């Protein structure tokens, strides 16, 4: 009987539950009109000049403003929604990065480089929608929550000595911003798994299937990023929408399939870019979209430099062949071959800063299935050499000086080929100025002397006031807060190189403050160099598809060109970690030596001692009465004469007894008073 | 004979001035060496409290209208090339492209500077003022040199004072002839000259002066206090004491010797001796020596000290009005001294101790080490109350040994003052050993520092060992000094009491 009843009960439960869920869902739809939680997945592939391939996964989940946010969600990760509500996060970005983005080779001007290239380790910044005095508390709680959520030691950002509050040099410039980095955090799959958990299909379906751990961690650069923005009025607490962007950027080296190019001669093989396909770089293929995703697209981007180069090659060919291809036709693979037919071709509107525009081939994943997987591949036919567009100035940072006592940090900015190209028009103008924002955080044990700031332009020392327009300095406080420096530099447009140097002293820490491997050194987090006059954005023709694609609309956002400098490793002197007991005992011995010997010298009285001993031998009175009698004599102002009558000594003995009794009683009373 | 003596004095003083001028020239030569021979960054010279670079940093922050210490300050715009402050907004609007500097500053300020705000306003401008073609910090160095010379002159004057008092007391005890006959005293130059020359030519003083540390100024304040007390200039003594305490806290304990100096006059043999003498020979008039303890100068001193400290506090308050006030100042000067926050190596022993000690015991040991200074005040005061200047010397030696951030400048002070007592301490034990020890440590310590910090071949323990040896040497100096002084008193008493029987005991 019971056995029969149970499935029925379960069925009933399921049905009611489903109904309930439907009702709730419809309710939310009714409330918010047509808005629903959405999920989009996109993948951008881009060949890089140094024979590598950039893969940029972009997943966007959005939750519209709803009263049920934080309690119930269809697609949006509940954990994130609760986090946003609990800590009133307005905007937040968390990135885990391994490797360093190579700004010279992989470019520094496009949206991917300027917003997805992150410093090694963990970087977290958040803007809170709370009153000023609660920001730090919210930050601390947020770091702990994220630390649990992503299996990382983000909780180390809790202490005030690790995070800072930039005022204006960090792009999302607004109050209530906190910024912290952990340069030494090791990033591994244990951080990726919880990140993938936030996706509705995890890595079981859709584009995320490609994220095969061994292949993505084999790459040169790996950065997983989580960026969330809470929209709408957050003041009421519950009714704010959240947009969560998860991006994973990897730079991978395609594995050359053996024997394929055996016929080619070695010279040309050296120059020809490696051919690749999804299966060769990830070891997997896309077998259909994630069913829950609203759109699922793969893009192949040819960047501006590459397009210009291809155009040039094509023109040369045109001269010889002269087959009159239109420019639209030209893009159907003259020098390379795609293994799948693109569904659309999106051409960038000619941008301000460069001669040519980049091209995106769009592939809809919906069309592919288990039986017919998408294995996008690119096969080069002719050797192509091109350069990625880099930021106006290439920035690098290094340490100067030797030894463990002091040193100097130098930030050097060198002009790149880009600036020479497109700034030519402005360069004639004397007033032309290049604005550079520098944001630098230094830990407190690197004691920076801000007055030693020096600026060199084209190797010539310049007065600080000529170059630095605005500076905001918040000096470090020992064990409390890091030093922070925000600067706005105005450099002349013709500048070839500029350098900033600032001296520092290396601090000495308590042995408990050294990390386990103390002799490795300490990290100074990356400085952020941004160029507010230049915007790393791409413009596409107004088109329905562009608006629909979150990735492309992200690319269209106007954001200043930003680059991170290297993390610096500062070796600090270490004390002897095995010595605490020795040091304590030896130092205390020296103090005892001082105290004992000085007291001994003060106490010693040769002549008096002899006389005193004599007195003692003859009169056999106690020591204390003698002292007391001396004291009383002193108090009375009379020269002291040794006591010579037995009655007086007996009087002193009695007073000694009384004194002792009073002393003991006083001690007992005070003991009782303080410890009861 | 007296004439001869005078002549001798004249020649001595002439050669004294020669030596002073020579020392000034020597300092100037060293100052003109490039980068001050890198002395400004030596750990022996510049501690967190006396470092020149930290002073410059504090001044820079102050110029940016930021607190040199800590706390919130207001947002300020600072135009360095602005002609006047009146048309500041005009300029802001009109000449947007002109070259000027906007410093937008607010928020926390750092823990770099831990000195006095007065020093910042007095010496700060000198850290940035440059004369074309001259060394960078010439003006600042000149101030140090002047401070040194003034200190030396004051030491000399005090030494003369002490010598007079000593002679007077010997006369009153009627043992001048014996001491002269015994040939142990007064055969060398007067203690004032000796002390002043020791102070001027001590390598420690020279290094502290050329190394741009603020200790010459601190030392001058201490010496000013002692000079004022010795020559009964109560306001000067109070001023010196207040400034010295304000600059480096530890000279606060000098109030005890100053009170003794003002109350009973300068160093003399124990009063008991005079009383005994008086008992024996009532003829000796009391006009020569005041044996009582007079309270009038002490009340004067208290009044002036209160006045001066109120003055100093008001000045500090004004200069720190926008930066969190006096509480911030106390926290980052006295608090910094007392809690030993900075663990960078110096010639003391506390840095390594507090770098290694378990955090749990930190407060306990902080109390123990500071109480060690305080514990010795009373016994020494009781035993040496008749010799207030020597008492002051012992106190200075003790606190410059046990202070949180000692530097060679502090040692220079007590070594200079040691010259005052050349006659009394003539038969100090281990003097050769001590001399060799000082020379050895001051040679070895930089070597160990280089090995550890610059070469990376040594270890912190090597450097710490030299610091321990240095501490031990200073302990021996203090202990032996006190012992020799007590022995000297004993000898005087023997001479005075047993004169009729045995003159040469």
Short mmCIF file of C-alpha atoms in Angstrom, two decimals, chain A residues 28-407:
data_model
loop_
_atom_site.label_atom_id
_atom_site.label_comp_id
_atom_site.label_asym_id
_atom_site.label_seq_id
_atom_site.Cartn_x
_atom_site.Cartn_y
_atom_site.Cartn_z
CA UNK A 28 7.26 38.20 -12.39
CA UNK A 29 6.68 38.60 -16.07
CA UNK A 30 3.46 40.39 -15.40
CA UNK A 31 5.12 42.74 -13.01
CA UNK A 32 8.07 43.64 -15.14
CA UNK A 33 6.42 43.60 -18.51
CA UNK A 34 8.35 41.62 -21.05
CA UNK A 35 11.64 41.52 -19.17
CA UNK A 36 12.99 38.16 -18.26
CA UNK A 37 16.25 36.84 -17.00
CA UNK A 38 18.57 36.36 -19.90
CA UNK A 39 21.71 34.49 -20.62
CA UNK A 40 23.98 35.01 -23.62
CA UNK A 41 27.12 33.21 -24.51
CA UNK A 42 29.70 34.34 -26.97
CA UNK A 43 33.17 33.41 -27.98
CA UNK A 44 35.61 35.62 -29.79
CA UNK A 45 38.63 34.15 -31.48
CA UNK A 46 41.41 36.27 -32.79
CA UNK A 47 44.72 35.30 -34.33
CA UNK A 48 47.59 37.19 -32.71
CA UNK A 49 50.77 38.22 -34.52
CA UNK A 50 53.06 35.99 -32.47
CA UNK A 51 51.54 32.75 -33.75
CA UNK A 52 49.09 32.47 -30.93
CA UNK A 53 45.32 32.66 -30.74
CA UNK A 54 43.27 34.70 -28.38
CA UNK A 55 40.04 33.17 -27.19
CA UNK A 56 37.68 35.39 -25.30
CA UNK A 57 34.60 33.79 -23.77
CA UNK A 58 31.93 36.15 -22.74
CA UNK A 59 28.89 35.06 -20.79
CA UNK A 60 26.32 37.55 -19.77
CA UNK A 61 23.53 36.85 -17.35
CA UNK A 62 21.12 39.55 -16.51
CA UNK A 63 18.42 39.72 -13.95
CA UNK A 64 15.89 42.50 -14.43
CA UNK A 65 14.69 44.42 -11.41
CA UNK A 66 12.31 42.17 -9.58
CA UNK A 67 11.01 41.69 -6.10
CA UNK A 68 12.01 38.08 -6.12
CA UNK A 69 15.66 38.87 -6.75
CA UNK A 70 17.87 37.13 -4.28
CA UNK A 71 15.14 34.66 -3.39
CA UNK A 72 14.31 33.01 -6.64
CA UNK A 73 15.97 32.97 -10.02
CA UNK A 74 15.59 31.06 -13.23
CA UNK A 75 18.96 31.55 -14.83
CA UNK A 76 20.78 34.10 -12.81
CA UNK A 77 23.10 32.73 -10.11
CA UNK A 78 21.40 33.20 -6.78
CA UNK A 79 24.66 33.51 -4.88
CA UNK A 80 25.67 36.59 -6.86
CA UNK A 81 22.27 38.16 -6.51
CA UNK A 82 22.32 37.68 -2.76
CA UNK A 83 25.82 39.09 -2.62
CA UNK A 84 24.73 42.21 -4.43
CA UNK A 85 21.76 42.69 -2.18
CA UNK A 86 23.53 41.96 1.04
CA UNK A 87 26.49 44.27 0.49
CA UNK A 88 24.71 46.84 -1.71
CA UNK A 89 27.28 46.45 -4.46
CA UNK A 90 26.81 48.93 -7.22
CA UNK A 91 29.57 47.67 -9.43
CA UNK A 92 32.20 45.08 -8.89
CA UNK A 93 34.95 43.39 -10.79
CA UNK A 94 36.93 40.39 -9.77
CA UNK A 95 39.63 38.91 -11.92
CA UNK A 96 41.91 35.94 -11.57
CA UNK A 97 44.86 36.07 -13.86
CA UNK A 98 47.85 34.00 -14.60
CA UNK A 99 50.57 35.20 -16.87
CA UNK A 100 51.06 38.69 -18.13
CA UNK A 101 49.34 40.32 -21.04
CA UNK A 102 51.98 41.16 -23.59
CA UNK A 103 51.02 44.69 -24.56
CA UNK A 104 53.63 44.94 -27.27
CA UNK A 105 52.63 41.85 -29.18
CA UNK A 106 49.00 41.33 -28.34
CA UNK A 107 47.98 44.94 -28.56
CA UNK A 108 46.99 47.51 -26.06
CA UNK A 109 44.37 49.55 -27.80
CA UNK A 110 41.41 47.30 -28.44
CA UNK A 111 38.64 46.72 -25.90
CA UNK A 112 39.90 43.27 -25.02
CA UNK A 113 43.37 44.48 -24.14
CA UNK A 114 42.25 47.48 -22.20
CA UNK A 115 39.45 45.94 -20.22
CA UNK A 116 40.34 42.27 -20.09
CA UNK A 117 44.06 42.37 -19.67
CA UNK A 118 44.48 42.22 -15.93
CA UNK A 119 47.43 42.16 -13.56
CA UNK A 120 48.64 38.76 -12.38
CA UNK A 121 46.90 37.32 -9.39
CA UNK A 122 43.62 38.57 -8.08
CA UNK A 123 42.28 42.04 -8.64
CA UNK A 124 39.10 43.17 -7.00
CA UNK A 125 37.38 46.48 -7.01
CA UNK A 126 33.90 47.33 -5.93
CA UNK A 127 31.70 50.36 -5.69
CA UNK A 128 29.20 50.30 -2.89
CA UNK A 129 25.90 51.99 -2.55
CA UNK A 130 26.21 52.59 1.16
CA UNK A 131 27.06 55.63 3.29
CA UNK A 132 30.72 56.53 3.44
CA UNK A 133 31.37 55.14 6.89
CA UNK A 134 29.99 51.70 6.05
CA UNK A 135 32.03 51.18 2.92
CA UNK A 136 34.95 49.55 4.67
CA UNK A 137 32.73 47.19 6.59
CA UNK A 138 30.92 46.21 3.39
CA UNK A 139 34.21 45.67 1.64
CA UNK A 140 35.45 43.38 4.38
CA UNK A 141 32.32 41.29 4.30
CA UNK A 142 32.38 41.18 0.53
CA UNK A 143 35.95 39.89 0.45
CA UNK A 144 35.03 37.09 2.80
CA UNK A 145 31.97 36.17 0.78
CA UNK A 146 33.91 36.13 -2.48
CA UNK A 147 36.69 34.19 -0.87
CA UNK A 148 34.24 31.47 0.00
CA UNK A 149 32.52 31.65 -3.35
CA UNK A 150 35.65 31.34 -5.46
CA UNK A 151 37.93 29.22 -3.29
CA UNK A 152 40.58 31.93 -3.25
CA UNK A 153 42.31 33.86 -0.52
CA UNK A 154 40.49 37.05 -1.35
CA UNK A 155 39.88 37.44 2.38
CA UNK A 156 43.47 38.73 2.64
CA UNK A 157 42.14 41.89 1.05
CA UNK A 158 40.19 42.47 4.22
CA UNK A 159 42.97 44.13 6.16
CA UNK A 160 43.22 47.87 5.67
CA UNK A 161 46.86 47.57 4.66
CA UNK A 162 45.96 45.78 1.42
CA UNK A 163 43.28 47.88 -0.19
CA UNK A 164 42.99 51.50 -1.09
CA UNK A 165 40.38 53.99 -2.11
CA UNK A 166 41.41 55.74 -5.33
CA UNK A 167 39.81 59.09 -5.86
CA UNK A 168 39.85 59.71 -9.54
CA UNK A 169 42.55 57.89 -11.44
CA UNK A 170 40.78 54.55 -11.52
CA UNK A 171 38.28 54.58 -14.37
CA UNK A 172 34.98 53.92 -12.62
CA UNK A 173 35.74 57.05 -10.74
CA UNK A 174 33.22 57.57 -8.03
CA UNK A 175 33.27 57.64 -4.30
CA UNK A 176 32.86 54.49 -2.28
CA UNK A 177 35.30 52.65 -4.48
CA UNK A 178 37.69 50.19 -2.97
CA UNK A 179 40.50 48.59 -4.87
CA UNK A 180 42.73 45.72 -3.85
CA UNK A 181 45.06 43.24 -5.47
CA UNK A 182 46.76 40.05 -4.48
CA UNK A 183 49.63 39.75 -6.94
CA UNK A 184 50.83 36.43 -5.69
CA UNK A 185 47.57 34.54 -5.72
CA UNK A 186 47.96 31.31 -7.68
CA UNK A 187 45.07 30.83 -10.06
CA UNK A 188 44.01 27.33 -10.94
CA UNK A 189 41.04 25.15 -11.78
CA UNK A 190 39.72 25.37 -8.26
CA UNK A 191 38.94 29.01 -9.04
CA UNK A 192 37.53 28.19 -12.46
CA UNK A 193 35.06 25.56 -11.29
CA UNK A 194 33.09 27.87 -9.00
CA UNK A 195 33.19 30.49 -11.72
CA UNK A 196 31.68 28.03 -14.21
CA UNK A 197 29.09 27.06 -11.63
CA UNK A 198 27.55 30.48 -12.07
CA UNK A 199 26.65 29.63 -15.68
CA UNK A 200 23.27 28.00 -16.19
CA UNK A 201 24.72 25.21 -18.29
CA UNK A 202 27.99 25.10 -16.41
CA UNK A 203 30.51 23.50 -18.72
CA UNK A 204 28.18 20.75 -19.79
CA UNK A 205 26.71 22.41 -22.86
CA UNK A 206 27.19 25.41 -25.05
CA UNK A 207 30.44 27.26 -25.58
CA UNK A 208 31.71 26.51 -22.09
CA UNK A 209 32.26 22.94 -23.21
CA UNK A 210 35.43 24.19 -24.83
CA UNK A 211 36.93 25.04 -21.48
CA UNK A 212 39.01 21.96 -21.22
CA UNK A 213 41.22 22.50 -18.18
CA UNK A 214 44.53 21.11 -19.47
CA UNK A 215 44.36 23.08 -22.69
CA UNK A 216 43.39 26.43 -21.22
CA UNK A 217 45.95 26.30 -18.43
CA UNK A 218 48.63 25.45 -20.94
CA UNK A 219 48.32 28.90 -22.51
CA UNK A 220 50.49 31.98 -22.13
CA UNK A 221 47.85 34.03 -20.48
CA UNK A 222 44.70 33.16 -18.68
CA UNK A 223 42.35 35.59 -17.07
CA UNK A 224 38.91 34.92 -15.72
CA UNK A 225 36.88 37.90 -14.89
CA UNK A 226 33.60 38.58 -13.23
CA UNK A 227 32.07 41.96 -13.63
CA UNK A 228 28.71 42.88 -12.26
CA UNK A 229 26.69 46.02 -12.41
CA UNK A 230 23.60 46.57 -10.44
CA UNK A 231 21.19 48.76 -12.32
CA UNK A 232 18.17 50.69 -11.29
CA UNK A 233 17.42 52.23 -7.96
CA UNK A 234 19.13 50.18 -5.36
CA UNK A 235 17.82 52.31 -2.56
CA UNK A 236 14.80 50.13 -1.90
CA UNK A 237 17.03 47.11 -1.60
CA UNK A 238 15.25 44.46 -3.54
CA UNK A 239 14.21 46.00 -6.82
CA UNK A 240 17.49 46.42 -8.63
CA UNK A 241 18.50 44.59 -11.72
CA UNK A 242 21.89 42.97 -12.03
CA UNK A 243 23.99 42.38 -15.09
CA UNK A 244 26.69 39.83 -14.64
CA UNK A 245 29.43 39.59 -17.22
CA UNK A 246 31.75 36.67 -16.98
CA UNK A 247 34.68 36.75 -19.31
CA UNK A 248 37.51 34.33 -19.74
CA UNK A 249 40.42 35.42 -21.86
CA UNK A 250 43.07 32.95 -22.86
CA UNK A 251 46.01 33.21 -25.19
CA UNK A 252 46.82 29.81 -26.53
CA UNK A 253 49.41 28.36 -28.79
CA UNK A 254 47.82 26.18 -31.43
CA UNK A 255 49.29 22.73 -31.72
CA UNK A 256 50.52 22.18 -35.24
CA UNK A 257 48.96 19.09 -36.66
CA UNK A 258 51.86 16.87 -37.65
CA UNK A 259 52.56 16.10 -41.23
CA UNK A 260 50.03 18.50 -42.62
CA UNK A 261 52.60 20.93 -43.83
CA UNK A 262 55.28 18.47 -44.69
CA UNK A 263 55.19 19.47 -48.31
CA UNK A 264 55.78 23.14 -47.56
CA UNK A 265 59.35 24.27 -47.54
CA UNK A 266 60.73 25.27 -44.21
CA UNK A 267 61.42 28.87 -45.05
CA UNK A 268 57.83 29.69 -45.81
CA UNK A 269 56.59 27.59 -42.93
CA UNK A 270 58.55 29.79 -40.60
CA UNK A 271 56.74 32.87 -41.73
CA UNK A 272 53.34 31.45 -42.24
CA UNK A 273 51.00 31.76 -39.33
CA UNK A 274 49.97 28.49 -37.76
CA UNK A 275 46.63 27.16 -38.79
CA UNK A 276 44.30 26.20 -36.06
CA UNK A 277 40.85 24.99 -35.30
CA UNK A 278 38.76 24.80 -32.18
CA UNK A 279 39.59 21.16 -31.78
CA UNK A 280 43.28 21.79 -32.16
CA UNK A 281 43.46 24.52 -29.56
CA UNK A 282 40.88 23.33 -27.07
CA UNK A 283 40.70 19.65 -27.94
CA UNK A 284 36.91 19.99 -28.10
CA UNK A 285 34.28 21.14 -30.55
CA UNK A 286 31.09 23.09 -30.08
CA UNK A 287 28.22 20.66 -30.18
CA UNK A 288 25.32 23.03 -30.04
CA UNK A 289 24.34 25.88 -27.82
CA UNK A 290 23.37 25.94 -24.23
CA UNK A 291 19.63 25.52 -24.38
CA UNK A 292 19.05 28.18 -21.77
CA UNK A 293 21.06 30.78 -23.66
CA UNK A 294 19.19 33.41 -25.58
CA UNK A 295 21.96 33.69 -28.11
CA UNK A 296 25.06 31.73 -28.69
CA UNK A 297 27.60 33.07 -31.12
CA UNK A 298 31.17 32.59 -32.14
CA UNK A 299 33.14 35.46 -33.64
CA UNK A 300 36.38 35.42 -35.46
CA UNK A 301 38.07 38.78 -35.36
CA UNK A 302 40.76 39.98 -37.68
CA UNK A 303 42.22 43.04 -36.13
CA UNK A 304 43.00 46.35 -37.77
CA UNK A 305 46.61 45.66 -38.48
CA UNK A 306 45.89 42.30 -39.99
CA UNK A 307 43.13 43.68 -42.17
CA UNK A 308 45.37 46.44 -43.43
CA UNK A 309 48.06 43.92 -44.23
CA UNK A 310 45.62 41.64 -46.04
CA UNK A 311 44.36 44.59 -48.03
CA UNK A 312 47.87 45.44 -49.04
CA UNK A 313 48.58 41.89 -50.13
CA UNK A 314 45.32 41.80 -51.96
CA UNK A 315 46.11 44.99 -53.84
CA UNK A 316 49.41 43.54 -54.95
CA UNK A 317 47.62 40.48 -56.18
CA UNK A 318 45.03 42.64 -57.91
CA UNK A 319 47.69 44.24 -59.99
CA UNK A 320 48.80 40.92 -61.33
CA UNK A 321 45.48 39.12 -61.55
CA UNK A 322 43.12 42.04 -62.00
CA UNK A 323 39.97 40.05 -61.55
CA UNK A 324 38.05 43.04 -60.23
CA UNK A 325 36.86 41.81 -56.90
CA UNK A 326 34.73 44.23 -54.95
CA UNK A 327 35.83 44.93 -51.47
CA UNK A 328 32.95 42.86 -50.12
CA UNK A 329 34.00 39.90 -52.14
CA UNK A 330 37.55 40.44 -51.18
CA UNK A 331 36.77 39.27 -47.70
CA UNK A 332 35.81 35.87 -48.86
CA UNK A 333 39.10 34.32 -48.05
CA UNK A 334 41.79 35.33 -50.50
CA UNK A 335 44.68 34.48 -48.23
CA UNK A 336 43.16 32.20 -45.63
CA UNK A 337 40.48 29.63 -45.44
CA UNK A 338 37.76 29.21 -42.87
CA UNK A 339 36.47 25.74 -42.17
CA UNK A 340 32.93 26.97 -41.64
CA UNK A 341 30.90 29.51 -43.48
CA UNK A 342 30.26 32.66 -41.49
CA UNK A 343 26.66 33.67 -41.05
CA UNK A 344 27.40 37.35 -41.02
CA UNK A 345 30.34 39.63 -41.50
CA UNK A 346 30.48 42.69 -39.29
CA UNK A 347 32.85 45.40 -40.37
CA UNK A 348 33.93 48.03 -37.94
CA UNK A 349 33.18 51.60 -38.80
CA UNK A 350 36.38 53.31 -39.65
CA UNK A 351 37.78 54.31 -36.35
CA UNK A 352 39.33 57.60 -35.51
CA UNK A 353 42.72 56.30 -34.56
CA UNK A 354 43.62 54.00 -37.39
CA UNK A 355 43.50 53.71 -41.12
CA UNK A 356 41.72 50.41 -41.40
CA UNK A 357 38.99 48.73 -39.47
CA UNK A 358 38.71 45.27 -38.07
CA UNK A 359 36.37 42.57 -39.30
CA UNK A 360 34.28 40.11 -37.36
CA UNK A 361 32.98 36.87 -38.80
CA UNK A 362 29.92 35.73 -36.99
CA UNK A 363 28.92 32.08 -36.59
CA UNK A 364 25.59 31.12 -35.07
CA UNK A 365 25.96 28.11 -32.85
CA UNK A 366 22.25 27.28 -33.16
CA UNK A 367 22.91 25.81 -36.58
CA UNK A 368 25.27 23.19 -35.29
CA UNK A 369 24.40 20.04 -33.46
CA UNK A 370 25.82 16.90 -31.96
CA UNK A 371 26.03 15.27 -35.36
CA UNK A 372 27.39 18.31 -37.07
CA UNK A 373 29.63 20.11 -34.56
CA UNK A 374 31.18 23.51 -35.16
CA UNK A 375 34.88 23.13 -35.47
CA UNK A 376 35.88 26.57 -36.62
CA UNK A 377 39.34 26.57 -38.08
CA UNK A 378 41.57 29.00 -39.84
CA UNK A 379 44.11 27.90 -42.39
CA UNK A 380 46.59 30.41 -43.70
CA UNK A 381 47.57 30.22 -47.32
CA UNK A 382 50.19 32.90 -47.46
CA UNK A 383 52.54 34.25 -44.82
CA UNK A 384 51.26 37.37 -43.14
CA UNK A 385 53.10 39.59 -40.71
CA UNK A 386 51.31 42.33 -38.89
CA UNK A 387 51.36 44.29 -35.67
CA UNK A 388 48.62 44.80 -33.18
CA UNK A 389 47.66 48.34 -32.39
CA UNK A 390 49.23 49.32 -29.12
CA UNK A 391 48.49 52.03 -26.62
CA UNK A 392 49.88 55.55 -27.28
CA UNK A 393 52.70 54.97 -24.83
CA UNK A 394 54.12 51.68 -23.83
CA UNK A 395 54.51 51.60 -20.09
CA UNK A 396 56.83 49.52 -18.03
CA UNK A 397 57.98 49.69 -14.50
CA UNK A 398 61.16 48.57 -12.85
CA UNK A 399 63.17 48.82 -9.68
CA UNK A 400 66.38 50.73 -9.37
CA UNK A 401 69.14 50.43 -6.85
CA UNK A 402 70.72 47.48 -5.16
CA UNK A 403 70.88 46.28 -1.65
CA UNK A 404 68.15 45.80 0.83
CA UNK A 405 68.02 49.21 2.37
CA UNK A 406 66.52 51.46 -0.23
CA UNK A 407 65.66 51.67 -3.87
#
